Amino acid sequence: MNIRTFVMLFGTFCMTCIPAFAQQRNRNNRQRFEYPATPDTNGHHVNAHGGCIFRHGDQWLWYGEARPQWGFTSEGVALYTAPASADMTDPQHAPWQNRGLVLRVVDEEGSPIERGCIIERPKVLWNEKTQLFVMLFHSELKGRGYEAAQTGFATSPKAEGPFTLHHAARPNPNRWPADFAEADIKKAKSYKLADYKEWWTEPWREAIRYGMFLFRDMERGQMSRDMTVFVDDDGTAWHIFSSEDNLTLHAAELTPDYLGYTGRYYRIAPGGQNEAPTIIKRDGTYWLLCSGCTGWDPNEARLFSAKSMAGPWTQHPSPCKGPGARLTYGAQGTWMLQAGDKVFFMADVWNPRSLANSRHLWMPLTFGADGMPVVQSPIQSPMGQE
Ligand code: GAL
């Protein structure tokens, strides 16, 4: 074969085989994270995302974001219920009945839940003292993208709603973290925003770790985006959320009625850029499983543990095992679902082209002989193991 023929043949090979190979790889990647719908009792995919599931009385309650077929705004918060007798060892196939919207966007101008707003990651708690269901959610105002970074509070005497908006605001204005001594406050105040215009430099990271953005948001209140809630054994309720421009998580104590903050809060992994927090407590240890910040795209789960909300928090390797673990199987956590002695790490496989059709993925979370949590892969085939 002369050199001309070789070059021609090689060129033809590159043009035909390499794109075909790349296409195949992409398809395999996509296929790996393609999951079936979760049908409700009418056969429609459950439109309740970034949500929470817990048992109350004779029902399982599943609250989540009701999203439109396309677009990024919200319709409100949806509720699906299943009888308490439903088999939660396979929660994906429980008979979920669509109970409609329990919190609806409104047409009132200026309302935090005005149509066009964003309502994300709703979490509901039953408050024994006030006999009210209290919903907390990440609240963004119409037309302002993700800038408001507030927490919405809504209540209802019945699980089925309708929930009434109580208020929406940023947590903890003019409060420093409970473990900040005078010297810490002084240090946080010493960083001038103007000196750190460029993000991600080493000096900027240090300023973030020591609270430059805490101080920036002192008057307006601390930012709160991705979030979860947790009621401790002693009845103390905590709101855990991504704050400080998603760079640092805060664990903030709620008032006994769950409708505000006591002002006691702690920072978790300052500057670590964690979101989508989910939490469980076992034998006195809090396990916090979060994601990194890559928007709707999946990334590797991050695990932290502590003996107290006040910390210190220790980071561990991701507990996700098996195929797809490196990208949390294409999903991002939203809740730890506790069914009897079983725990499921509940996650969303976001579909930004049609948020309503984002898939639900619930993976058993167990504890190994070494006491560490393990999340099992929902992917059967070894294809694309990462
Ligand atoms: C993700 C977050 C979602 C949603 C999305 C918007 O990082 O977990 O709840 O806010 O960003 O891009």
mmCIF file of C-alpha atoms and ligand atoms in Angstrom:
data_model
loop_
_atom_site.group_PDB
_atom_site.id
_atom_site.type_symbol
_atom_site.label_atom_id
_atom_site.label_comp_id
_atom_site.label_asym_id
_atom_site.label_seq_id
_atom_site.Cartn_x
_atom_site.Cartn_y
_atom_site.Cartn_z
ATOM 1 C CA MET A 1 0.000 0.000 0.000
ATOM 2 C CA ASN A 2 1.487 3.343 -0.926
ATOM 3 C CA ILE A 3 1.412 6.239 1.499
ATOM 4 C CA ARG A 4 -1.448 8.003 -0.373
ATOM 5 C CA THR A 5 -3.727 4.987 -0.131
ATOM 6 C CA PHE A 6 -2.855 4.582 3.553
ATOM 7 C CA VAL A 7 -3.707 8.207 4.338
ATOM 8 C CA MET A 8 -7.001 7.891 2.437
ATOM 9 C CA LEU A 9 -7.977 4.661 4.182
ATOM 10 C CA PHE A 10 -6.957 6.046 7.584
ATOM 11 C CA GLY A 11 -8.979 9.209 6.930
ATOM 12 C CA THR A 12 -12.065 7.160 6.010
ATOM 13 C CA PHE A 13 -11.612 5.088 9.181
ATOM 14 C CA CYS A 14 -11.410 8.224 11.344
ATOM 15 C CA MET A 15 -14.450 9.801 9.709
ATOM 16 C CA THR A 16 -16.688 6.780 10.043
ATOM 17 C CA CYS A 17 -15.555 4.783 13.052
ATOM 18 C CA ILE A 18 -14.549 7.487 15.552
ATOM 19 C CA PRO A 19 -17.856 9.450 15.458
ATOM 20 C CA ALA A 20 -19.784 6.159 15.609
ATOM 21 C CA PHE A 21 -17.714 5.126 18.611
ATOM 22 C CA ALA A 22 -18.233 8.507 20.310
ATOM 23 C CA GLN A 23 -21.962 8.342 19.629
ATOM 24 C CA GLN A 24 -22.133 4.870 21.094
ATOM 25 C CA ARG A 25 -20.314 6.067 24.198
ATOM 26 C CA ASN A 26 -22.664 8.998 24.666
ATOM 27 C CA ARG A 27 -25.658 6.772 24.194
ATOM 28 C CA ASN A 28 -24.237 4.330 26.725
ATOM 29 C CA ASN A 29 -23.622 7.184 29.152
ATOM 30 C CA ARG A 30 -27.158 8.439 28.719
ATOM 31 C CA GLN A 31 -28.615 4.950 28.886
ATOM 32 C CA ARG A 32 -26.753 4.308 32.076
ATOM 33 C CA PHE A 33 -28.693 7.055 33.771
ATOM 34 C CA GLU A 34 -32.034 6.428 32.156
ATOM 35 C CA TYR A 35 -34.544 5.195 34.664
ATOM 36 C CA PRO A 36 -38.200 4.243 34.389
ATOM 37 C CA ALA A 37 -41.006 6.562 35.464
ATOM 38 C CA THR A 38 -42.620 6.230 38.910
ATOM 39 C CA PRO A 39 -46.311 5.784 38.122
ATOM 40 C CA ASP A 40 -48.990 7.011 40.517
ATOM 41 C CA THR A 41 -52.247 5.087 40.865
ATOM 42 C CA ASN A 42 -53.452 6.740 37.618
ATOM 43 C CA GLY A 43 -50.349 5.637 35.747
ATOM 44 C CA HIS A 44 -48.836 9.150 35.589
ATOM 45 C CA HIS A 45 -45.269 9.837 36.604
ATOM 46 C CA VAL A 46 -45.085 11.294 40.129
ATOM 47 C CA ASN A 47 -44.504 15.042 39.763
ATOM 48 C CA ALA A 48 -43.051 15.670 43.242
ATOM 49 C CA HIS A 49 -39.339 16.436 43.088
ATOM 50 C CA GLY A 50 -36.701 17.521 45.598
ATOM 51 C CA GLY A 51 -39.168 16.215 48.145
ATOM 52 C CA CYS A 52 -39.569 14.275 51.366
ATOM 53 C CA ILE A 53 -41.501 11.194 52.456
ATOM 54 C CA PHE A 54 -42.569 10.295 55.964
ATOM 55 C CA ARG A 55 -45.280 8.365 57.710
ATOM 56 C CA HIS A 56 -48.041 10.148 59.575
ATOM 57 C CA GLY A 57 -51.036 8.313 61.049
ATOM 58 C CA ASP A 58 -52.358 5.839 58.533
ATOM 59 C CA GLN A 59 -50.555 7.234 55.493
ATOM 60 C CA TRP A 60 -47.198 7.778 53.886
ATOM 61 C CA LEU A 61 -46.916 11.399 52.763
ATOM 62 C CA TRP A 62 -44.765 12.407 49.797
ATOM 63 C CA TYR A 63 -44.419 16.160 49.320
ATOM 64 C CA GLY A 64 -42.372 17.549 46.438
ATOM 65 C CA GLU A 65 -41.924 20.219 43.820
ATOM 66 C CA ALA A 66 -44.693 20.261 41.207
ATOM 67 C CA ARG A 67 -42.841 21.299 38.074
ATOM 68 C CA PRO A 68 -44.152 22.218 34.626
ATOM 69 C CA GLN A 69 -43.495 19.975 31.622
ATOM 70 C CA TRP A 70 -41.021 22.575 30.426
ATOM 71 C CA GLY A 71 -39.520 25.721 31.918
ATOM 72 C CA PHE A 72 -37.981 26.296 35.315
ATOM 73 C CA THR A 73 -40.648 27.986 37.388
ATOM 74 C CA SER A 74 -42.953 26.250 39.868
ATOM 75 C CA GLU A 75 -46.574 25.270 40.108
ATOM 76 C CA GLY A 76 -46.376 24.712 43.837
ATOM 77 C CA VAL A 77 -45.968 21.728 46.105
ATOM 78 C CA ALA A 78 -47.652 18.411 45.322
ATOM 79 C CA LEU A 79 -48.724 15.665 47.723
ATOM 80 C CA TYR A 80 -48.924 11.954 46.952
ATOM 81 C CA THR A 81 -50.071 9.505 49.596
ATOM 82 C CA ALA A 82 -49.882 5.751 50.097
ATOM 83 C CA PRO A 83 -51.502 3.664 52.825
ATOM 84 C CA ALA A 84 -49.308 3.062 55.862
ATOM 85 C CA SER A 85 -49.512 -0.652 55.021
ATOM 86 C CA ALA A 86 -47.784 -0.075 51.641
ATOM 87 C CA ASP A 87 -44.617 -2.073 51.147
ATOM 88 C CA MET A 88 -41.852 0.468 51.572
ATOM 89 C CA THR A 89 -39.118 -2.079 50.980
ATOM 90 C CA ASP A 90 -39.865 -1.219 47.353
ATOM 91 C CA PRO A 91 -40.986 2.395 47.776
ATOM 92 C CA GLN A 92 -40.795 3.051 44.055
ATOM 93 C CA HIS A 93 -43.742 0.747 43.503
ATOM 94 C CA ALA A 94 -45.988 1.804 46.365
ATOM 95 C CA PRO A 95 -49.522 2.842 45.331
ATOM 96 C CA TRP A 96 -48.960 6.604 45.300
ATOM 97 C CA GLN A 97 -52.196 8.516 44.975
ATOM 98 C CA ASN A 98 -52.015 12.046 43.574
ATOM 99 C CA ARG A 99 -53.644 14.369 46.125
ATOM 100 C CA GLY A 100 -53.041 17.498 44.084
ATOM 101 C CA LEU A 101 -51.269 20.723 44.968
ATOM 102 C CA VAL A 102 -51.148 21.464 48.686
ATOM 103 C CA LEU A 103 -49.370 24.799 48.173
ATOM 104 C CA ARG A 104 -50.148 26.704 44.991
ATOM 105 C CA VAL A 105 -48.482 29.629 43.322
ATOM 106 C CA VAL A 106 -50.779 32.664 43.390
ATOM 107 C CA ASP A 107 -51.621 35.495 41.023
ATOM 108 C CA GLU A 108 -51.028 38.156 43.684
ATOM 109 C CA GLU A 109 -48.323 40.601 42.644
ATOM 110 C CA GLY A 110 -45.392 40.778 45.044
ATOM 111 C CA SER A 111 -46.241 37.571 46.902
ATOM 112 C CA PRO A 112 -43.186 35.353 47.492
ATOM 113 C CA ILE A 113 -45.151 32.594 45.765
ATOM 114 C CA GLU A 114 -46.374 34.704 42.857
ATOM 115 C CA ARG A 115 -46.736 32.679 39.651
ATOM 116 C CA GLY A 116 -43.300 32.704 38.005
ATOM 117 C CA CYS A 117 -41.486 32.111 41.305
ATOM 118 C CA ILE A 118 -39.338 29.092 42.122
ATOM 119 C CA ILE A 119 -40.273 26.741 44.964
ATOM 120 C CA GLU A 120 -37.680 24.041 45.569
ATOM 121 C CA ARG A 121 -36.967 21.184 47.941
ATOM 122 C CA PRO A 122 -40.090 21.446 50.153
ATOM 123 C CA LYS A 123 -39.824 19.606 53.471
ATOM 124 C CA VAL A 124 -42.711 19.111 55.855
ATOM 125 C CA LEU A 125 -42.719 18.531 59.617
ATOM 126 C CA TRP A 126 -45.604 17.734 61.922
ATOM 127 C CA ASN A 127 -45.517 20.028 64.942
ATOM 128 C CA GLU A 128 -47.050 18.274 67.922
ATOM 129 C CA LYS A 129 -47.224 21.445 70.028
ATOM 130 C CA THR A 130 -49.094 23.600 67.522
ATOM 131 C CA GLN A 131 -50.870 20.667 65.853
ATOM 132 C CA LEU A 132 -49.825 22.048 62.481
ATOM 133 C CA PHE A 133 -47.951 20.671 59.523
ATOM 134 C CA VAL A 134 -45.138 23.104 58.798
ATOM 135 C CA MET A 135 -43.569 23.265 55.349
ATOM 136 C CA LEU A 136 -40.169 24.833 54.739
ATOM 137 C CA PHE A 137 -38.970 25.392 51.189
ATOM 138 C CA HIS A 138 -36.318 27.164 49.165
ATOM 139 C CA SER A 139 -38.088 30.281 47.937
ATOM 140 C CA GLU A 140 -37.003 32.370 44.966
ATOM 141 C CA LEU A 141 -38.936 35.417 43.815
ATOM 142 C CA LYS A 142 -40.536 35.877 40.412
ATOM 143 C CA GLY A 143 -38.136 37.227 37.816
ATOM 144 C CA ARG A 144 -35.123 37.257 40.131
ATOM 145 C CA GLY A 145 -33.516 33.919 39.309
ATOM 146 C CA TYR A 146 -31.798 32.471 42.365
ATOM 147 C CA GLU A 147 -30.871 35.823 43.913
ATOM 148 C CA ALA A 148 -33.381 36.030 46.781
ATOM 149 C CA ALA A 149 -32.166 32.760 48.403
ATOM 150 C CA GLN A 150 -34.906 32.740 51.058
ATOM 151 C CA THR A 151 -36.734 30.159 53.126
ATOM 152 C CA GLY A 152 -40.487 29.949 52.775
ATOM 153 C CA PHE A 153 -42.671 28.783 55.679
ATOM 154 C CA ALA A 154 -46.235 27.529 55.212
ATOM 155 C CA THR A 155 -48.661 25.735 57.520
ATOM 156 C CA SER A 156 -51.740 23.552 57.382
ATOM 157 C CA PRO A 157 -53.736 21.775 60.088
ATOM 158 C CA LYS A 158 -54.192 18.871 57.668
ATOM 159 C CA ALA A 159 -51.614 16.867 55.762
ATOM 160 C CA GLU A 160 -53.705 17.286 52.610
ATOM 161 C CA GLY A 161 -53.497 21.077 52.887
ATOM 162 C CA PRO A 162 -54.144 23.600 51.635
ATOM 163 C CA PHE A 163 -51.001 25.086 53.162
ATOM 164 C CA THR A 164 -51.060 28.830 53.828
ATOM 165 C CA LEU A 165 -47.904 30.829 53.302
ATOM 166 C CA HIS A 166 -46.688 32.159 56.646
ATOM 167 C CA HIS A 167 -43.702 34.170 55.417
ATOM 168 C CA ALA A 168 -40.518 33.922 53.369
ATOM 169 C CA ALA A 169 -37.229 35.430 54.512
ATOM 170 C CA ARG A 170 -33.516 34.884 54.779
ATOM 171 C CA PRO A 171 -32.445 33.142 57.996
ATOM 172 C CA ASN A 172 -30.604 34.701 60.896
ATOM 173 C CA PRO A 173 -30.021 38.366 60.035
ATOM 174 C CA ASN A 174 -27.557 40.027 62.408
ATOM 175 C CA ARG A 175 -26.608 36.731 64.046
ATOM 176 C CA TRP A 176 -23.180 35.142 64.069
ATOM 177 C CA PRO A 177 -22.717 31.355 64.259
ATOM 178 C CA ALA A 178 -23.070 30.098 67.832
ATOM 179 C CA ASP A 179 -19.449 28.979 67.988
ATOM 180 C CA PHE A 180 -18.003 32.284 66.742
ATOM 181 C CA ALA A 181 -15.970 33.966 69.453
ATOM 182 C CA GLU A 182 -15.188 37.701 69.409
ATOM 183 C CA ALA A 183 -11.915 36.985 67.629
ATOM 184 C CA ASP A 184 -13.721 35.026 64.876
ATOM 185 C CA ILE A 185 -16.176 37.868 64.354
ATOM 186 C CA LYS A 186 -13.353 40.360 64.181
ATOM 187 C CA LYS A 187 -11.545 38.217 61.636
ATOM 188 C CA ALA A 188 -14.650 37.747 59.445
ATOM 189 C CA LYS A 189 -15.195 41.502 59.488
ATOM 190 C CA SER A 190 -11.599 42.164 58.477
ATOM 191 C CA TYR A 191 -12.041 40.816 54.927
ATOM 192 C CA LYS A 192 -13.123 43.559 52.529
ATOM 193 C CA LEU A 193 -15.146 42.353 49.533
ATOM 194 C CA ALA A 194 -13.390 44.862 47.306
ATOM 195 C CA ASP A 195 -10.065 43.116 47.965
ATOM 196 C CA TYR A 196 -11.417 39.746 46.821
ATOM 197 C CA LYS A 197 -13.151 40.479 43.536
ATOM 198 C CA GLU A 198 -11.585 37.454 41.878
ATOM 199 C CA TRP A 199 -13.147 34.187 43.045
ATOM 200 C CA TRP A 200 -11.372 30.843 43.592
ATOM 201 C CA THR A 201 -7.935 32.274 44.378
ATOM 202 C CA GLU A 202 -6.268 30.900 47.515
ATOM 203 C CA PRO A 203 -6.677 34.192 49.475
ATOM 204 C CA TRP A 204 -10.357 34.339 48.415
ATOM 205 C CA ARG A 205 -10.916 30.754 49.615
ATOM 206 C CA GLU A 206 -9.400 31.650 52.962
ATOM 207 C CA ALA A 207 -11.621 34.724 53.259
ATOM 208 C CA ILE A 208 -14.679 32.555 52.523
ATOM 209 C CA ARG A 209 -13.649 29.959 55.107
ATOM 210 C CA TYR A 210 -13.314 32.629 57.753
ATOM 211 C CA GLY A 211 -16.700 34.188 57.004
ATOM 212 C CA MET A 212 -16.334 37.046 54.508
ATOM 213 C CA PHE A 213 -19.765 36.247 53.013
ATOM 214 C CA LEU A 214 -21.294 35.716 56.457
ATOM 215 C CA PHE A 215 -20.429 39.296 57.229
ATOM 216 C CA ARG A 216 -21.556 40.463 53.780
ATOM 217 C CA ASP A 217 -25.035 38.997 54.471
ATOM 218 C CA MET A 218 -25.273 40.007 58.140
ATOM 219 C CA GLU A 219 -27.993 42.617 57.679
ATOM 220 C CA ARG A 220 -29.984 41.027 54.908
ATOM 221 C CA GLY A 221 -29.886 37.563 56.469
ATOM 222 C CA GLN A 222 -27.971 34.472 55.423
ATOM 223 C CA MET A 223 -28.686 32.969 52.001
ATOM 224 C CA SER A 224 -30.621 29.699 51.989
ATOM 225 C CA ARG A 225 -30.979 27.544 48.892
ATOM 226 C CA ASP A 226 -30.863 23.692 48.782
ATOM 227 C CA MET A 227 -32.179 22.453 52.108
ATOM 228 C CA THR A 228 -33.468 19.758 54.381
ATOM 229 C CA VAL A 229 -34.937 19.577 57.883
ATOM 230 C CA PHE A 230 -34.235 17.268 60.784
ATOM 231 C CA VAL A 231 -35.882 16.779 64.172
ATOM 232 C CA ASP A 232 -33.453 15.510 66.775
ATOM 233 C CA ASP A 233 -34.162 13.001 69.570
ATOM 234 C CA ASP A 234 -34.628 15.875 72.042
ATOM 235 C CA GLY A 235 -37.245 17.498 69.777
ATOM 236 C CA THR A 236 -34.939 20.260 68.496
ATOM 237 C CA ALA A 237 -35.657 20.932 64.830
ATOM 238 C CA TRP A 238 -32.871 21.941 62.467
ATOM 239 C CA HIS A 239 -32.933 23.533 59.064
ATOM 240 C CA ILE A 240 -29.826 22.620 57.055
ATOM 241 C CA PHE A 241 -29.203 24.650 53.924
ATOM 242 C CA SER A 242 -26.622 25.821 51.403
ATOM 243 C CA SER A 243 -25.657 29.343 52.354
ATOM 244 C CA GLU A 244 -23.002 31.928 51.531
ATOM 245 C CA ASP A 245 -23.482 31.558 47.745
ATOM 246 C CA ASN A 246 -23.665 27.756 48.051
ATOM 247 C CA LEU A 247 -20.169 27.694 49.493
ATOM 248 C CA THR A 248 -21.012 26.746 53.078
ATOM 249 C CA LEU A 249 -23.813 24.754 54.681
ATOM 250 C CA HIS A 250 -25.589 26.129 57.748
ATOM 251 C CA ALA A 251 -27.426 24.100 60.369
ATOM 252 C CA ALA A 252 -29.880 26.513 61.999
ATOM 253 C CA GLU A 253 -32.061 25.686 64.984
ATOM 254 C CA LEU A 254 -35.779 26.334 64.465
ATOM 255 C CA THR A 255 -38.076 27.811 67.101
ATOM 256 C CA PRO A 256 -40.411 25.301 68.843
ATOM 257 C CA ASP A 257 -43.241 26.184 66.416
ATOM 258 C CA TYR A 258 -40.846 25.572 63.467
ATOM 259 C CA LEU A 259 -41.807 28.950 62.005
ATOM 260 C CA GLY A 260 -38.589 30.827 62.627
ATOM 261 C CA TYR A 261 -35.045 30.607 63.941
ATOM 262 C CA THR A 262 -33.767 30.725 67.490
ATOM 263 C CA GLY A 263 -30.593 32.415 66.236
ATOM 264 C CA ARG A 264 -28.379 29.430 67.124
ATOM 265 C CA TYR A 265 -26.626 28.112 64.042
ATOM 266 C CA TYR A 266 -23.420 26.400 62.954
ATOM 267 C CA ARG A 267 -21.469 26.321 59.717
ATOM 268 C CA ILE A 268 -20.633 22.966 58.127
ATOM 269 C CA ALA A 269 -17.571 22.495 55.873
ATOM 270 C CA PRO A 270 -16.945 26.223 55.279
ATOM 271 C CA GLY A 271 -16.039 26.860 51.650
ATOM 272 C CA GLY A 272 -16.699 23.206 50.741
ATOM 273 C CA GLN A 273 -19.404 24.008 48.131
ATOM 274 C CA ASN A 274 -21.936 21.424 49.205
ATOM 275 C CA GLU A 275 -25.629 21.298 48.415
ATOM 276 C CA ALA A 276 -28.618 18.910 48.306
ATOM 277 C CA PRO A 277 -28.176 18.020 52.008
ATOM 278 C CA THR A 278 -29.800 14.872 53.410
ATOM 279 C CA ILE A 279 -29.299 13.697 56.970
ATOM 280 C CA ILE A 280 -29.803 10.725 59.227
ATOM 281 C CA LYS A 281 -28.776 10.026 62.817
ATOM 282 C CA ARG A 282 -27.643 6.626 63.970
ATOM 283 C CA ASP A 283 -26.269 5.607 67.361
ATOM 284 C CA GLY A 284 -25.556 9.212 68.248
ATOM 285 C CA THR A 285 -23.790 10.095 64.983
ATOM 286 C CA TYR A 286 -25.222 12.479 62.401
ATOM 287 C CA TRP A 287 -24.527 11.419 58.812
ATOM 288 C CA LEU A 288 -24.880 14.172 56.274
ATOM 289 C CA LEU A 289 -24.920 13.137 52.618
ATOM 290 C CA CYS A 290 -24.717 15.999 50.109
ATOM 291 C CA SER A 291 -23.692 16.710 46.553
ATOM 292 C CA GLY A 292 -21.265 19.150 45.016
ATOM 293 C CA CYS A 293 -22.576 22.177 43.130
ATOM 294 C CA THR A 294 -23.002 21.406 39.425
ATOM 295 C CA GLY A 295 -26.594 22.570 38.909
ATOM 296 C CA TRP A 296 -28.831 19.921 37.353
ATOM 297 C CA ASP A 297 -25.847 17.719 36.449
ATOM 298 C CA PRO A 298 -24.868 14.866 38.725
ATOM 299 C CA ASN A 299 -21.597 14.732 40.636
ATOM 300 C CA GLU A 300 -20.016 12.570 43.321
ATOM 301 C CA ALA A 301 -21.858 12.434 46.663
ATOM 302 C CA ARG A 302 -20.085 13.837 49.722
ATOM 303 C CA LEU A 303 -20.376 12.356 53.180
ATOM 304 C CA PHE A 304 -19.815 14.067 56.538
ATOM 305 C CA SER A 305 -20.308 12.896 60.092
ATOM 306 C CA ALA A 306 -20.412 14.533 63.507
ATOM 307 C CA LYS A 307 -21.433 13.734 67.059
ATOM 308 C CA SER A 308 -23.183 17.071 67.391
ATOM 309 C CA MET A 309 -24.745 19.589 65.010
ATOM 310 C CA ALA A 310 -22.141 21.964 66.375
ATOM 311 C CA GLY A 311 -19.473 19.746 64.836
ATOM 312 C CA PRO A 312 -16.671 19.106 64.337
ATOM 313 C CA TRP A 313 -17.765 17.568 61.020
ATOM 314 C CA THR A 314 -15.470 15.023 59.402
ATOM 315 C CA GLN A 315 -15.549 14.323 55.673
ATOM 316 C CA HIS A 316 -15.460 10.716 54.411
ATOM 317 C CA PRO A 317 -15.344 9.166 50.941
ATOM 318 C CA SER A 318 -18.658 8.850 49.136
ATOM 319 C CA PRO A 319 -20.663 5.893 50.507
ATOM 320 C CA CYS A 320 -21.980 5.113 46.997
ATOM 321 C CA LYS A 321 -20.790 1.759 45.706
ATOM 322 C CA GLY A 322 -20.946 -0.131 42.421
ATOM 323 C CA PRO A 323 -21.758 0.977 38.874
ATOM 324 C CA GLY A 324 -22.365 4.699 38.459
ATOM 325 C CA ALA A 325 -21.151 5.566 41.976
ATOM 326 C CA ARG A 326 -18.805 8.317 40.790
ATOM 327 C CA LEU A 327 -21.784 10.337 39.572
ATOM 328 C CA THR A 328 -24.183 9.214 42.327
ATOM 329 C CA TYR A 329 -25.879 7.092 39.630
ATOM 330 C CA GLY A 330 -26.880 10.270 37.777
ATOM 331 C CA ALA A 331 -28.860 11.549 40.758
ATOM 332 C CA GLN A 332 -28.763 14.208 43.483
ATOM 333 C CA GLY A 333 -30.049 13.483 46.983
ATOM 334 C CA THR A 334 -33.111 15.023 48.545
ATOM 335 C CA TRP A 335 -34.095 13.005 51.645
ATOM 336 C CA MET A 336 -33.419 10.029 53.869
ATOM 337 C CA LEU A 337 -36.584 7.976 53.791
ATOM 338 C CA GLN A 338 -36.994 5.866 56.910
ATOM 339 C CA ALA A 339 -39.323 2.909 56.604
ATOM 340 C CA GLY A 340 -39.261 0.711 59.707
ATOM 341 C CA ASP A 341 -35.652 -0.320 60.160
ATOM 342 C CA LYS A 342 -34.851 0.425 56.508
ATOM 343 C CA VAL A 343 -33.350 3.638 55.164
ATOM 344 C CA PHE A 344 -33.458 4.794 51.558
ATOM 345 C CA PHE A 345 -31.319 7.545 50.126
ATOM 346 C CA MET A 346 -33.921 9.327 48.036
ATOM 347 C CA ALA A 347 -32.617 11.232 45.017
ATOM 348 C CA ASP A 348 -33.695 13.069 41.877
ATOM 349 C CA VAL A 349 -32.377 12.338 38.403
ATOM 350 C CA TRP A 350 -32.954 15.835 37.047
ATOM 351 C CA ASN A 351 -34.164 16.349 33.527
ATOM 352 C CA PRO A 352 -33.747 20.084 32.889
ATOM 353 C CA ARG A 353 -35.495 19.734 29.500
ATOM 354 C CA SER A 354 -38.620 18.649 31.351
ATOM 355 C CA LEU A 355 -38.301 18.988 35.118
ATOM 356 C CA ALA A 356 -41.712 17.356 35.665
ATOM 357 C CA ASN A 357 -40.269 14.211 34.128
ATOM 358 C CA SER A 358 -37.181 14.071 36.322
ATOM 359 C CA ARG A 359 -36.889 10.543 37.688
ATOM 360 C CA HIS A 360 -36.934 9.331 41.288
ATOM 361 C CA LEU A 361 -34.212 7.071 42.544
ATOM 362 C CA TRP A 362 -34.305 5.480 45.988
ATOM 363 C CA MET A 363 -31.330 3.465 47.059
ATOM 364 C CA PRO A 364 -31.032 1.337 50.183
ATOM 365 C CA LEU A 365 -28.601 2.819 52.685
ATOM 366 C CA THR A 366 -27.095 0.308 55.070
ATOM 367 C CA PHE A 367 -24.259 0.364 57.577
ATOM 368 C CA GLY A 368 -21.205 -1.841 57.065
ATOM 369 C CA ALA A 369 -19.363 -3.820 59.733
ATOM 370 C CA ASP A 370 -17.045 -0.798 60.124
ATOM 371 C CA GLY A 371 -20.067 1.353 61.025
ATOM 372 C CA MET A 372 -19.852 3.354 57.788
ATOM 373 C CA PRO A 373 -22.906 3.965 55.595
ATOM 374 C CA VAL A 374 -23.084 2.216 52.237
ATOM 375 C CA VAL A 375 -25.378 3.194 49.381
ATOM 376 C CA GLN A 376 -26.041 0.379 46.955
ATOM 377 C CA SER A 377 -26.082 0.975 43.212
ATOM 378 C CA PRO A 378 -29.482 0.815 41.533
ATOM 379 C CA ILE A 379 -27.701 -0.074 38.274
ATOM 380 C CA GLN A 380 -27.728 -3.797 37.605
ATOM 381 C CA SER A 381 -25.514 -3.945 34.531
ATOM 382 C CA PRO A 382 -21.770 -3.481 35.017
ATOM 383 C CA MET A 383 -21.781 -1.359 31.828
ATOM 384 C CA GLY A 384 -20.093 1.983 32.352
ATOM 385 C CA GLN A 385 -18.840 1.177 35.825
ATOM 386 C CA GLU A 386 -17.062 4.226 37.182
HETATM 387 C C1 GAL B 1 -29.185 22.437 41.763
HETATM 388 C C2 GAL B 1 -30.090 22.316 42.972
HETATM 389 C C3 GAL B 1 -31.514 22.213 42.469
HETATM 390 C C4 GAL B 1 -31.791 23.442 41.629
HETATM 391 C C5 GAL B 1 -30.788 23.543 40.498
HETATM 392 C C6 GAL B 1 -30.975 24.779 39.665
HETATM 393 O O1 GAL B 1 -27.858 22.606 42.129
HETATM 394 O O2 GAL B 1 -29.755 21.200 43.719
HETATM 395 O O3 GAL B 1 -32.394 22.117 43.562
HETATM 396 O O4 GAL B 1 -31.703 24.581 42.420
HETATM 397 O O5 GAL B 1 -29.478 23.568 41.008
HETATM 398 O O6 GAL B 1 -29.949 24.904 38.720
#
